C-alpha positions as a printed Julia matrix, in Angstrom:
171×3 Matrix{Float64}:
  13.77   0.14  -30.16
  10.22  -0.9   -30.98
   7.19   1.39  -30.85
   6.07   0.55  -27.04
   9.64   1.5   -25.87
   9.67   4.66  -27.75
   6.22   5.54  -26.29
   7.1    4.73  -22.92
  10.57   6.57  -23.19
   8.66   9.59  -24.33
   6.16   9.37  -21.56
   9.19   9.05  -19.01
  10.6   12.29  -20.49
   7.31  14.15  -20.11
   7.21  14.8   -23.77
   3.52  15.39  -24.52
   4.45  16.17  -28.35
   6.4   12.83  -28.79
   3.56  10.9   -26.88
   1.13  12.17  -29.12
   3.2   11.57  -32.26
   4.02   7.84  -31.26
  -0.11   7.59  -30.7
  -0.85   8.98  -34.21
   1.67   6.5   -35.72
  -0.52   3.65  -34.04
   1.4    2.88  -30.84
  -0.83   0.94  -28.48
  -1.54   3.1   -25.6
  -1.22   0.44  -22.95
   1.3   -1.79  -24.56
   4.31  -2.52  -22.24
   7.84  -1.73  -23.23
  10.58  -4.39  -23.04
  10.91  -3.92  -19.06
   6.94  -4.56  -18.89
   6.08  -0.72  -17.95
   3.54   1.16  -19.76
   3.57   4.9   -20.7
   0.87   5.63  -18.06
   2.73   3.67  -15.51
   5.94   5.71  -15.89
   4.32   9.21  -16.45
   2.37   8.78  -13.28
   5.1    7.73  -11.16
   7.5   10.53  -12.55
   4.46  13.21  -12.33
   3.92  14.33  -15.93
   0.29  15.47  -15.54
   0.1   16.46  -19.23
   1.17  13.29  -20.33
  -1.12  11.21  -18.29
  -4.0   13.39  -19.48
  -3.15  12.57  -23.05
  -2.89   8.76  -22.36
  -6.23   8.57  -20.5
  -7.75  10.78  -23.35
  -6.28   7.92  -25.6
  -7.83   5.07  -23.84
  -5.27   4.23  -21.26
  -6.89   2.22  -18.43
  -6.24   4.36  -15.33
  -6.54   1.24  -13.17
  -3.9   -0.66  -14.93
  -1.25  -2.66  -13.02
   1.67  -0.34  -12.53
   5.32  -0.44  -10.75
   8.15  -2.41  -11.37
   6.58  -5.64  -10.25
   3.0   -4.86  -11.26
   2.02  -4.39   -7.68
   0.56  -1.27   -7.79
  -1.6    1.36   -9.84
  -0.74   4.69  -11.58
  -2.85   6.4    -8.78
  -0.9    4.88   -6.14
   2.44   5.67   -7.77
   1.35   9.28   -8.06
  -0.17   9.47   -4.55
   3.09   8.1    -2.9
   5.26  10.9    -4.73
   2.8   13.65   -4.1
   1.97  14.33   -7.78
  -1.03  16.06   -6.98
  -1.9   17.13  -10.55
  -1.3   13.62  -11.78
  -3.72  12.09   -9.15
  -6.42  14.84  -10.18
  -5.92  13.66  -13.78
  -6.35   9.95  -12.92
  -9.4   10.86  -10.76
 -10.7   12.81  -13.75
 -10.51   9.49  -15.74
 -12.24   7.45  -13.27
  -9.6    5.91  -11.13
 -11.16   4.44   -7.71
  -9.61   5.69   -4.41
 -10.14   2.54   -2.55
  -7.67  -0.27   -1.99
  -5.98  -1.12   -5.15
  -3.13  -3.29   -6.88
  -1.93  -6.62   -5.82
  -0.82  -5.32   -2.45
  -4.17  -3.55   -1.69
  -2.53  -0.18   -1.38
  -4.72   2.85   -0.42
  -3.75   5.93   -2.21
  -4.74   8.13    0.59
  -2.63   6.17    3.01
   0.44   6.46    0.67
  -0.15  10.26    0.23
  -0.48  10.86    3.9
   2.6    8.89    5.11
   5.12   9.31    2.34
   8.2   11.13    2.84
   8.85  13.03    6.16
   5.46  14.7     6.3
   3.19  13.16    3.76
   1.67  15.2     0.96
  -0.94  17.4     2.33
  -2.27  18.9    -1.04
  -2.62  15.38   -2.43
  -4.15  14.25    0.74
  -6.87  17.09    0.41
  -7.4   16.4    -3.2
  -8.23  12.92   -2.68
 -10.55  13.49    0.27
 -12.21  16.2    -1.75
 -12.68  13.8    -4.6
 -14.45  11.19   -2.23
 -11.62   9.25   -0.67
 -12.77   7.44    2.31
 -10.72   9.21    5.31
 -11.03   6.04    7.31
 -10.04   3.49    4.54
  -7.77   0.83    5.91
  -4.7   -0.58    4.65
  -3.05  -3.5     6.27
  -5.6   -2.97    9.39
  -4.79   0.68    9.68
  -6.14   4.03    8.43
  -4.06   6.84    7.1
  -4.35   8.69   10.5
  -3.15   5.43   12.19
  -0.19   5.17   10.08
   0.48   8.91   10.29
   0.47   8.74   14.1
   2.65   5.58   14.1
   5.22   7.49   11.96
   5.09  10.49   14.09
   3.73  12.79   11.46
   1.95  15.21   13.95
   0.81  17.57   11.17
  -0.81  15.05    9.0
  -2.54  13.45   12.11
  -3.96  16.79   12.79
  -5.05  17.42    9.11
  -6.55  14.04    8.77
  -8.51  14.46   12.17
  -9.72  17.81   11.1
 -11.24  15.94    7.85
 -13.11  13.63   10.07
 -10.55  10.69   10.67
 -10.81   8.41   13.75
  -7.96   7.16   15.42
  -8.32   3.4    16.39
  -8.57   2.89   20.2
  -5.14   1.42   20.54
  -3.4    4.5    19.33
  -5.36   7.04   21.44
  -3.13   8.87   23.86
């Protein structure tokens, strides 16, 4: 197993000590493993906030392409899984909140609509840190998507934070 594979494996396990050791031994912080994934990519997606902080402190690019097909970013991976602490760490590292990745994903839309009810704490953090409540992904904002999915609590939360439903979705 090469150095990049070891680093990514330690990051996937959430092993801060092992990640630090690999970096001290000279592992390149953004080097992809044999599957094309980076340590930040997998740590963000799996919710390992301590590892994410260590990696960005070591120079990992918080806006690197991430995901199995490089279609996303670490922030989007964390947002869609409701990993609020990871979202905070990436925002602290300078990750943008607007549309990103090859697919133009909007972290707020992902956090608001993932799962059965979205992730309210992640949504609040993104909004508190400057995300545009009316940012659009595929021609719809987070509140439009949540309304379309029947996520009434999230719709109320977003409306209370200043979101505006589009005309065609209003009752």
